[in-house]
Structure formats: structure tokens, C-alpha cells
Short mmCIF file of C-alpha atoms in Angstrom, two decimals:
data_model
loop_
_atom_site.label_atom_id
_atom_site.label_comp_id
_atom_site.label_asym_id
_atom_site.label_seq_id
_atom_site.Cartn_x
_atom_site.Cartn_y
_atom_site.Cartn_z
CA UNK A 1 -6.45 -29.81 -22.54
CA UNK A 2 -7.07 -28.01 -25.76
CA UNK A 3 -10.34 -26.03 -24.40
CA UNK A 4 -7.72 -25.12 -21.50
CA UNK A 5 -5.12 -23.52 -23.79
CA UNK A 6 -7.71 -22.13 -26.11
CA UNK A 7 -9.17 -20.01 -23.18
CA UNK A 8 -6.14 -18.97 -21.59
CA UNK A 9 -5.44 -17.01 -24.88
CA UNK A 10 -8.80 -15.88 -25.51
CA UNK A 11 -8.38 -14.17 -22.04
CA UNK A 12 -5.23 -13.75 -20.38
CA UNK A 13 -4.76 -13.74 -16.90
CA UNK A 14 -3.39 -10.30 -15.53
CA UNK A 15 0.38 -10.58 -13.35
CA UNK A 16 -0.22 -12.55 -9.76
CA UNK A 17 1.82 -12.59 -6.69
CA UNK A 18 2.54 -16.74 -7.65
CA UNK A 19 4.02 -17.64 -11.22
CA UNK A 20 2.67 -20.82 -12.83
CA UNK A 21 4.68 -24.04 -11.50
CA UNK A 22 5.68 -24.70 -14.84
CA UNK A 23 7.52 -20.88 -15.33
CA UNK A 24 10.24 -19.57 -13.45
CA UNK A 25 10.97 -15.65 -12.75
CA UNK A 26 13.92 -14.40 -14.46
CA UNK A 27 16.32 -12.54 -12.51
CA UNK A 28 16.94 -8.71 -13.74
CA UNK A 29 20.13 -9.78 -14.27
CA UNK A 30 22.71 -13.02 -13.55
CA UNK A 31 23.29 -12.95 -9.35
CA UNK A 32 20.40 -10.32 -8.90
CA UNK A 33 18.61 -11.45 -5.57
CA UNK A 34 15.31 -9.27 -7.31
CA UNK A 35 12.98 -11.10 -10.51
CA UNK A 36 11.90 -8.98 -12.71
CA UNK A 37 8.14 -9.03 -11.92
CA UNK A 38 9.23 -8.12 -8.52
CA UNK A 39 11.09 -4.89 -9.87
CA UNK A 40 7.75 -4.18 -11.97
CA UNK A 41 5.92 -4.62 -8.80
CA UNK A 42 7.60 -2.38 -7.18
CA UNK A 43 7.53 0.75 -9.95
CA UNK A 44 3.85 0.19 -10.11
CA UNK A 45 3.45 0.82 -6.39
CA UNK A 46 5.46 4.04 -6.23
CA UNK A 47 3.99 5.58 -9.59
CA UNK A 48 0.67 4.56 -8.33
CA UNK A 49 1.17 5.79 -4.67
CA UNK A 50 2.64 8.96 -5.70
CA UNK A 51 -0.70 9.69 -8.34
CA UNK A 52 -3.16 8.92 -5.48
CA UNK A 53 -1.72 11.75 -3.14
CA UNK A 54 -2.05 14.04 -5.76
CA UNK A 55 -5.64 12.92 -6.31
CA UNK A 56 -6.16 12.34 -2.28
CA UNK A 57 -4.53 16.16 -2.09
CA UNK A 58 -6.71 17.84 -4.55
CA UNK A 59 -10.21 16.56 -3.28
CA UNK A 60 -8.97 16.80 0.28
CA UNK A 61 -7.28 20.37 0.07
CA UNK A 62 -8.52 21.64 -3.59
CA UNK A 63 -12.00 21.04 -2.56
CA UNK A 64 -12.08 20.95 1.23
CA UNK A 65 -13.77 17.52 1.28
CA UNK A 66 -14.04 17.07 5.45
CA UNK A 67 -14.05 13.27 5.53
CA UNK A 68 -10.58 11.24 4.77
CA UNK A 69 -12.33 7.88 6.32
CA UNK A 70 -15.35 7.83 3.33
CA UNK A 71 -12.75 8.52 0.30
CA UNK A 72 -11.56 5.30 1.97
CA UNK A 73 -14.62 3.99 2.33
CA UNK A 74 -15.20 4.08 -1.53
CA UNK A 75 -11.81 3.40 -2.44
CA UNK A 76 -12.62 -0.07 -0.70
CA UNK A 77 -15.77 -0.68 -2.51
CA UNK A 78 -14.19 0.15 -5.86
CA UNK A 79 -11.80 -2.18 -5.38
CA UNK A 80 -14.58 -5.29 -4.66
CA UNK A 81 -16.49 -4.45 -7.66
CA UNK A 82 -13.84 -4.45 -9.88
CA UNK A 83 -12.35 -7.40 -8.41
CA UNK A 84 -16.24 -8.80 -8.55
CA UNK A 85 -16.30 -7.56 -12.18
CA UNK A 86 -13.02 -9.30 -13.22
CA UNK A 87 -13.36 -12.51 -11.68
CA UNK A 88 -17.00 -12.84 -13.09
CA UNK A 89 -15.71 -12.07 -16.42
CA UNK A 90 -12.65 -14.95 -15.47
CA UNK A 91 -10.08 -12.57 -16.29
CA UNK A 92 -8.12 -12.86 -12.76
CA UNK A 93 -8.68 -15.71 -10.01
CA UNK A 94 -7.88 -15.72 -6.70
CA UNK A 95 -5.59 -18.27 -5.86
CA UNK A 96 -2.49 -19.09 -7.95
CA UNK A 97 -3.99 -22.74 -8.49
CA UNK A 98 -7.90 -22.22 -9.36
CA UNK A 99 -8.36 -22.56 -13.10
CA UNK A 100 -10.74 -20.05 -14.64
CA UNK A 101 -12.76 -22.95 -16.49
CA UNK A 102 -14.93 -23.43 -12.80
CA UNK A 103 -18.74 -22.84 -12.82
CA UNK A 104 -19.36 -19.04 -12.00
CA UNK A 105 -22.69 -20.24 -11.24
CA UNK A 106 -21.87 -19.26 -7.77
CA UNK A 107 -20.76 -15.94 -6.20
CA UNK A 108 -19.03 -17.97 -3.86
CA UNK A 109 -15.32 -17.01 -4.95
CA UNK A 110 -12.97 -17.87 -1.80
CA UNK A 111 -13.77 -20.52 1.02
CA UNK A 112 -15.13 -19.82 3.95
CA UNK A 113 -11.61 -21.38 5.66
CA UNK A 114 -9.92 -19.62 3.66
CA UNK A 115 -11.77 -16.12 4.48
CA UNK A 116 -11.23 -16.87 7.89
CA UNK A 117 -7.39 -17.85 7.34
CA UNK A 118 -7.48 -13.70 6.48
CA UNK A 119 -9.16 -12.57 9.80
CA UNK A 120 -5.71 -11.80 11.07
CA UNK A 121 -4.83 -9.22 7.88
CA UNK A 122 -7.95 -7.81 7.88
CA UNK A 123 -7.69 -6.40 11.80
CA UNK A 124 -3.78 -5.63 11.05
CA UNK A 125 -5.34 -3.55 8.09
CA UNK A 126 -8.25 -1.80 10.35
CA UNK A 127 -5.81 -1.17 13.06
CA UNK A 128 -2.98 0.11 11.24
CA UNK A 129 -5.81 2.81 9.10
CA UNK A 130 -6.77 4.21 12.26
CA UNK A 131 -3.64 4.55 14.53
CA UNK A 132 -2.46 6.34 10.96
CA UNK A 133 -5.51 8.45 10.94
CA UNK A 134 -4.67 9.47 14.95
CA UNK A 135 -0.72 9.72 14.27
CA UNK A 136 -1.92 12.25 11.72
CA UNK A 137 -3.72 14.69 14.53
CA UNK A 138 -0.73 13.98 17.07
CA UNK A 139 1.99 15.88 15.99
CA UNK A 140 3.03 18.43 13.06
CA UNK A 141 3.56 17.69 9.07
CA UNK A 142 7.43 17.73 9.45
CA UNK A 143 7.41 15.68 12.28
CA UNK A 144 5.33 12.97 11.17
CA UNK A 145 7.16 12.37 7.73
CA UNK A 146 10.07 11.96 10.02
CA UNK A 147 9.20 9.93 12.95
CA UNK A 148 7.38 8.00 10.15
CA UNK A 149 10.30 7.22 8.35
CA UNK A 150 11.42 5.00 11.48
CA UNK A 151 8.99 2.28 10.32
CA UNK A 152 11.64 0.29 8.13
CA UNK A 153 13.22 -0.39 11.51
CA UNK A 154 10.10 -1.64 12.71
CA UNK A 155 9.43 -3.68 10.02
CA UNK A 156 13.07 -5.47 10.28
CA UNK A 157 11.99 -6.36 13.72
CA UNK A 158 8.41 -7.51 12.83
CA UNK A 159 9.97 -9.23 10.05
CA UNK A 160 12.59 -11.43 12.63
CA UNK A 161 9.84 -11.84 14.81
CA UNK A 162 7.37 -13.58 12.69
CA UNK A 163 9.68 -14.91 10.13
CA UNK A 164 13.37 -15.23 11.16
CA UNK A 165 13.90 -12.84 8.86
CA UNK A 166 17.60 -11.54 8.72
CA UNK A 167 19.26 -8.50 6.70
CA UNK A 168 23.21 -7.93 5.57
CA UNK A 169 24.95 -5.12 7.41
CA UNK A 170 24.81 -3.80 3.44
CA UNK A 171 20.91 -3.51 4.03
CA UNK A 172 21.16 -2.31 7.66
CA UNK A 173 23.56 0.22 6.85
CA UNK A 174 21.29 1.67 4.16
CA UNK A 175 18.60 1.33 6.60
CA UNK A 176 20.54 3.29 8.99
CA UNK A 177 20.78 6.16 6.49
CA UNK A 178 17.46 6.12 5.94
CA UNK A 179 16.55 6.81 9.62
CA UNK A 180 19.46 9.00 10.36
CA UNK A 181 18.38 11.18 7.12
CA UNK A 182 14.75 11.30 8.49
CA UNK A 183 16.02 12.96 11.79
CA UNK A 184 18.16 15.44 9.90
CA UNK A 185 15.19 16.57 8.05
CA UNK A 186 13.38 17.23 10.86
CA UNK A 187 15.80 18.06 13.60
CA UNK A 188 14.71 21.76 13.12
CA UNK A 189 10.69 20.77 13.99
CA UNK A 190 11.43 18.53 17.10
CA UNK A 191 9.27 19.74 19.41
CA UNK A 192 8.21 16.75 22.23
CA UNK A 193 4.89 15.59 22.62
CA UNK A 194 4.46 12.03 24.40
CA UNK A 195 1.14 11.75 23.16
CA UNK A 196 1.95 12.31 19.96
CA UNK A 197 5.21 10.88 19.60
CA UNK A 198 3.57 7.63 21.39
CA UNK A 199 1.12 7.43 18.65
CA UNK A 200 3.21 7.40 15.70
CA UNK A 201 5.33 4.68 17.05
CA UNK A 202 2.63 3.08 17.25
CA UNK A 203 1.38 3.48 13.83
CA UNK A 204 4.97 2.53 12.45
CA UNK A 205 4.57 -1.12 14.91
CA UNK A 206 0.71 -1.45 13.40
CA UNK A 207 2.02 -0.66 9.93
CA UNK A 208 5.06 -2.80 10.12
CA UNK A 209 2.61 -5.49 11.64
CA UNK A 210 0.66 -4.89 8.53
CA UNK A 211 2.94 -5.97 5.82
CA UNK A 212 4.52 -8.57 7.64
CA UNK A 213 1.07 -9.82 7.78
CA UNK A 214 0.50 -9.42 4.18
CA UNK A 215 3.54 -11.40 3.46
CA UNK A 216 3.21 -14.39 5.79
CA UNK A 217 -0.53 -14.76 4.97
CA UNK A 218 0.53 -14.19 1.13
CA UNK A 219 2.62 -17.46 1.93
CA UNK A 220 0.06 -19.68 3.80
CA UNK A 221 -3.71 -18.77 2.43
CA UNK A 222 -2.85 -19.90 -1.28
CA UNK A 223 -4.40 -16.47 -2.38
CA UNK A 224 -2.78 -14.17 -4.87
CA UNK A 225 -2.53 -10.60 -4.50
CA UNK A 226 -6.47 -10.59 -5.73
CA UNK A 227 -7.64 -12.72 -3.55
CA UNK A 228 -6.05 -10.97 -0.78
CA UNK A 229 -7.78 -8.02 -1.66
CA UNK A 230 -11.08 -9.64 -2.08
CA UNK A 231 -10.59 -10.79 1.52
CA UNK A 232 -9.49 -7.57 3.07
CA UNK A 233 -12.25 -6.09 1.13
CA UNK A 234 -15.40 -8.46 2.18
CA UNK A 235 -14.12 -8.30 6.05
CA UNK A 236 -13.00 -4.17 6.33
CA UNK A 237 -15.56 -2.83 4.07
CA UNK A 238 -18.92 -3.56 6.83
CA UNK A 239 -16.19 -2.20 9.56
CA UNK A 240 -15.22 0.85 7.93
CA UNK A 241 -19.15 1.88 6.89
CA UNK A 242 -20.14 1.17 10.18
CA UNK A 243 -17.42 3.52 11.24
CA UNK A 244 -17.96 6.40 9.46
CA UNK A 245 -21.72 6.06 10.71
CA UNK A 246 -21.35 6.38 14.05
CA UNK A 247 -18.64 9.27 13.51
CA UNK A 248 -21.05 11.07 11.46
CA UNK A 249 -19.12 10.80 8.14
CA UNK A 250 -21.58 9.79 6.06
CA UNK A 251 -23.99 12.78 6.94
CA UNK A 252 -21.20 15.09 6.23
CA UNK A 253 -20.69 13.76 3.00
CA UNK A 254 -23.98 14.22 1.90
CA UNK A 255 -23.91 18.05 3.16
CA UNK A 256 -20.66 18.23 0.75
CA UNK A 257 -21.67 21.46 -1.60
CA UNK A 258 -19.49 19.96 -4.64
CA UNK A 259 -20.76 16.60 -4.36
CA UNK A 260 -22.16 16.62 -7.51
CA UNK A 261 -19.55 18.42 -9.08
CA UNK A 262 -17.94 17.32 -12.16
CA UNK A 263 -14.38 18.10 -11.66
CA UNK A 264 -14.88 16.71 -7.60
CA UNK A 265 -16.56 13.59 -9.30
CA UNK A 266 -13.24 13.27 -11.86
CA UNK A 267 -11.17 13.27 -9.23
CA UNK A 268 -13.04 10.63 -6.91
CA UNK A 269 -12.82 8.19 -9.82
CA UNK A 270 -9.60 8.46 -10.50
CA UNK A 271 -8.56 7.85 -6.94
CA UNK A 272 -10.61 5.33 -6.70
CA UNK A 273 -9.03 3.59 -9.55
CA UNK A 274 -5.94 3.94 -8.46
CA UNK A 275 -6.37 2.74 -4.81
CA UNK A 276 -7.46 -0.68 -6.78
CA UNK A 277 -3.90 -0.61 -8.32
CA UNK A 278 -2.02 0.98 -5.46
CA UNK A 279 -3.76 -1.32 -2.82
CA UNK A 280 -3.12 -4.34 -6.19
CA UNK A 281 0.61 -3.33 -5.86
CA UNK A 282 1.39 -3.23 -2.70
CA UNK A 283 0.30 -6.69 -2.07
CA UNK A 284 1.99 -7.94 -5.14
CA UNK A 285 5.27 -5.58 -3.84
CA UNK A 286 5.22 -7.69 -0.56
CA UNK A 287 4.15 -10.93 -1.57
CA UNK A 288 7.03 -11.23 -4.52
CA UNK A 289 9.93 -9.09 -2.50
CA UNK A 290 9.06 -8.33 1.34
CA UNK A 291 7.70 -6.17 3.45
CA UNK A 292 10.98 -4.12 3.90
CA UNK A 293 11.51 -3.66 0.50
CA UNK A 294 7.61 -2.20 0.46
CA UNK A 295 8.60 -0.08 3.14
CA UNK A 296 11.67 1.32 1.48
CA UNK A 297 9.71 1.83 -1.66
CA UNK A 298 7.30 3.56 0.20
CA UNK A 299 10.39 5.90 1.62
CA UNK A 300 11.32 6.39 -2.12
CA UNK A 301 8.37 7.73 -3.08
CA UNK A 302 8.27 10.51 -0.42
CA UNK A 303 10.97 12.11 -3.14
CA UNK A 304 8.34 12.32 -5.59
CA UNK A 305 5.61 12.66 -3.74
CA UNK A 306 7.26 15.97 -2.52
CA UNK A 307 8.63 17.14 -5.61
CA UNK A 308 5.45 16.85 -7.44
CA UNK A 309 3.39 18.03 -4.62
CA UNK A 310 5.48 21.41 -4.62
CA UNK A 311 5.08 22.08 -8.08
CA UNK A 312 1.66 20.98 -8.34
CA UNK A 313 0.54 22.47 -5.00
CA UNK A 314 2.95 24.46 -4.03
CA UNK A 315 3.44 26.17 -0.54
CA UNK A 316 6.55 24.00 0.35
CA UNK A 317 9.28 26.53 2.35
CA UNK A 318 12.70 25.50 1.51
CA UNK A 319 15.15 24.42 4.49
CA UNK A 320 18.76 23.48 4.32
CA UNK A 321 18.46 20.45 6.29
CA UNK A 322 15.08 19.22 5.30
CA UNK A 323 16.60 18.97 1.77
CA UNK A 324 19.63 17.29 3.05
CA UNK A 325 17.85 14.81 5.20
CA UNK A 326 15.96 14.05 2.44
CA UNK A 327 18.33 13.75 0.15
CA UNK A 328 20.35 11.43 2.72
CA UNK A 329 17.18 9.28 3.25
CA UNK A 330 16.71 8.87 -0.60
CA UNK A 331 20.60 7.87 -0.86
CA UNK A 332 19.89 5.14 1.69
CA UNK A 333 16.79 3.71 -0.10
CA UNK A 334 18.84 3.83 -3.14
CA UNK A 335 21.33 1.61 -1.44
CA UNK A 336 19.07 -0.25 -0.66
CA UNK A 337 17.43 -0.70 -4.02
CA UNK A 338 21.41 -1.64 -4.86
CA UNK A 339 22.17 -4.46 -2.54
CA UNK A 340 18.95 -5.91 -3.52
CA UNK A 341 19.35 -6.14 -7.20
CA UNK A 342 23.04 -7.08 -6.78
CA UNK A 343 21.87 -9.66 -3.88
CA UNK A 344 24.07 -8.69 -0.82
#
């Protein structure tokens, strides 16, 4: 017992999706339906989500890298070593319950059950990366973001589906806003494409899918938001390289002129890094709240992303009712944000 508390503060364990047993959340405040650690979780993934576009934006614009699937690609392996790195160092676990005093003798870190138990993430995970990557091609910018923004009715329905989930008319209406704010911002850029349109419904089902799927499995496998990484790692990562094989990706990559280049090479790392936090929060986002609330964080940070992409980047033309609908859409995840911390 002493050798147990001895190590535990010689080497702290980092935040997980599951508390100890023996320590309860505290609420942000007396009748809040949101812990604290779930309102941390949630910061974390917009401020990391918003730095990562930057990053994404500046190697994929700024430098004209041609291949979106291999920044992926190494984002994913990043994220196994230094999950590797941590756990071999017994700084993190996997599951809430493993105790960081086991052998390390073996490189063995998560079942073989229990890697299968994840099977169903990992293909929500691949499937929802490239029905994005196609809902990208099908239609305009403007339209996207605002077809897009639809997903956090998706992901009420997923949510009922799998888990019975219901909402307050507080969170639909603010949900409603949301959507109706979305379609105000774009209602001058609606210009029909079946194909298109087809495809990023479908994205919003595969991503809605994908969260759901993060939070049920969060539930069931007795992983933390590490070891549901690790999985999603180990299973994707031979997928995706395969992938950008037969598409010719890798090839491409090595033709890159700046390759090499210092500033190109800054800004790889850095995204890289901070796909290991983003991809860190999100599953700690939907494993402590739910997958709606990730969704409506997610529509938060479009504010950001859009103010700091205009100053950064620039080229942004102003529109009346772009700025309206997104100011309506950001009211509505504020709501949102509201009725959660107040719990109606």
C-alpha cells in the first residue's frame, strides 16, 4: 500500500475520461448538470481544434502541401508513440482500473478482447474521415460549413437510437437555432447539387455515428480516453497507410519541394502535437459530457476558427447574413452551453 501511494506521487497520472471510485466530480456549481473536468474537457477541445486549423491551414494553403490524407497519416502515428512513450514511462494507463505498478515487461498494453470490443469505433472513425474528405469536393466552402452545421440534429437522433437518449425542449430549442442560423448564413450560396448535398448528409450521419460510438464504447470497453486512442490508433493507422499507397499519397509527399524545410517541418510538429491533444479531447469531451455537447462545441469553435482565420489568413468577404447566421448559430450553442451548466 505504501509503494502504491509513494508512486502515484512520484508520477502523477494525467486527467482520464473515469475518476477514481474513491473521488467524485464536483459540479461547476450547486444544480449544474456539467463537472468541472467536463467543462475543462470541453475548453481544451475547442482551443485545441481551433490551433490545429491554423496549423492544418498554413501547411495546406501557406505551403501548398497536396496531400490532406498523409498529415493525417502522421498525426495518427504521433499520437501512438506518444501514447507508447507515456504508458512505457507509466505516466497514463489505459483503462480507469489498471494500476501503473504492472510489469512493462510486455508491449502488450490492451487485450486482445478488448481491441476487438473497439472494431466498431475504429470503422465509424475510417468511415466518417473519408465521407468528410468527399463532402469536402461535393459542394462549395459556404455551403459545407452550413449543411455541416445540421450534424447536431443527427447526432440527437444517433444519440436516441443507440442510447435512449432524450433532450429538454430548452436544448432542442437551442439546437433549433443552431440549424436555423446555419441556413441563414448560407441562404445566399444555396445552389443544389444532389450529389453533393447527398454526401454531406452523409458525412453529418457517419460523424454523428462517430461520437455516439465513442461514447457508448467509452461506457462498455473499460478504456479511458487513452486507451481509446491507442485502439483507434493500432486498428486505423495500417488502413490509412495502405490508403494513401494505393492513392499515390505517399509518392507525392516525397516529391514535396519544402519537405525538408524548416518552417514546413515547425509546422508539421506542431500539428501533430496537437492532433494528440485535440484527438485526447475530444474523446475525453464525449466520454465525460456526450456526443451532442462535442458537437455543439465543435459549432462553437467555428466562431473562432473564423475570426482567427480572417485575421491570420485573411481573404474572408464580409456578408450581412453570413455574419448574422453566424452570430444566430453561436447564440444557440451558447444556449446550449447555458441549459447545460444550469441542468435543464
Amino acid at each position: 500500500m505504501s509503494l502504491k501511494t509513494s508512486n502515484s506521487s512520484e508520477k502523477p497520472m494525467l486527467p482520464l475520461s473515469d475518476p477514481p471510485k474513491n473521488q467524485i466530480d464536483d459540479k461547476l456549481f450547486k444544480g449544474s448538470a456539467m463537472t468541472k473536468r467536463g467543462a475543462y474537457a470541453a475548453i481544451s477541445y475547442m482551443s485545441c481544434a481551433v490551433l490545429l486549423v491554423m496549423f492544418n491551414k498554413a501547411a495546406l494553403s501557406s505551403y501548398n502541401f497536396p496531400s490532406a490524407n498523409v498529415i493525417t497519416l502522421l498525426q495518427m502515428v504521433s499520437s501512438c508513440f506518444f501514447l507508447y512513450i507515456l504508458r512505457r514511462w507509466r505516466i497514463i494507463s489505459f483503462t480507469a482500473s489498471e494500476s501503473l505498478l504492472i510489469s512493462d515487461n510486455s508491449t502488450k498494453f490492451v487485450s486482445l478482447k478488448t481491441l476487438k470490443h473497439t472494431f466498431p469505433l475504429a470503422g465509424a472513425y475510417l468511415l466518417y474521415m473519408l465521407v468528410t474528405m468527399e463532402a469536402v469536393r461535393g459542394v462549395n466552402v459556404p455551403m459545407y460549413t452550413t449543411l455541416r452545421r445540421t450534424t447536431v440534429v443527427f447526432t440527437m437522433l444517433v444519440e436516441f437510437v443507440l442510447v435512449g437518449q432524450r433532450y429538454t425542449h430548452s436544448v432542442v430549442f437551442s439546437v433549433g437555432l443552431i440549424v436555423f442560423g446555419a441556413f441563414v448564413a448560407g441562404a445566399r450560396d444555396l445552389s443544389f447539387d444532389t450529389y453533393g448535398y447527398s454526401v454531406v448528409f452523409l458525412a453529418n450521419v457517419t460523424t454523428a455515428i462517430y461520437l455516439a460510438t465513442i461514447a457508448r464504447i467509452g461506457k462498455t470497453s473499460g478504456l479511458n480516453s487513452f486507451g481509446l486512442m491507442w485502439c483507434n490508433g493500432i486498428l486505423c493507422g495500417p488502413v490509412l497507410l495502405i490508403w494513401t499507397f494505393i492513392r499515390g499519397d505517399l509518392k507525392t509527399t516525397i516529391d514535396f519541394p519544402y519537405l525538408f524545410s524548416p518552417g514546413f517541418l515547425v509546422i508539421l510538429l506542431f500539428s501533430c502535437i496537437l492532433a494528440f491533444f485535440l484527438n485526447y479531447s475530444i474523446f475525453l469531451n464525449t466520454t465525460l459530457n456526450s456526443a451532442l455537447t462535442q458537437t455543439i462545441c465543435g459549432n462553437m469553435k467555428d466562431l473562432f476558427t473564423i475570426g482567427f482565420g480572417w485575421i491570420i489568413f485573411g481573404g474572408l468577404p464580409f456578408d450581412f447574413w453570413n455574419v448574422i447566421g453566424q452570430f444566430l448559430g453561436f447564440t444557440g450553442s451558447g444556449l446550449y452551453a447555458y441549459f447545460k451548466l444550469i441542468g435543464k
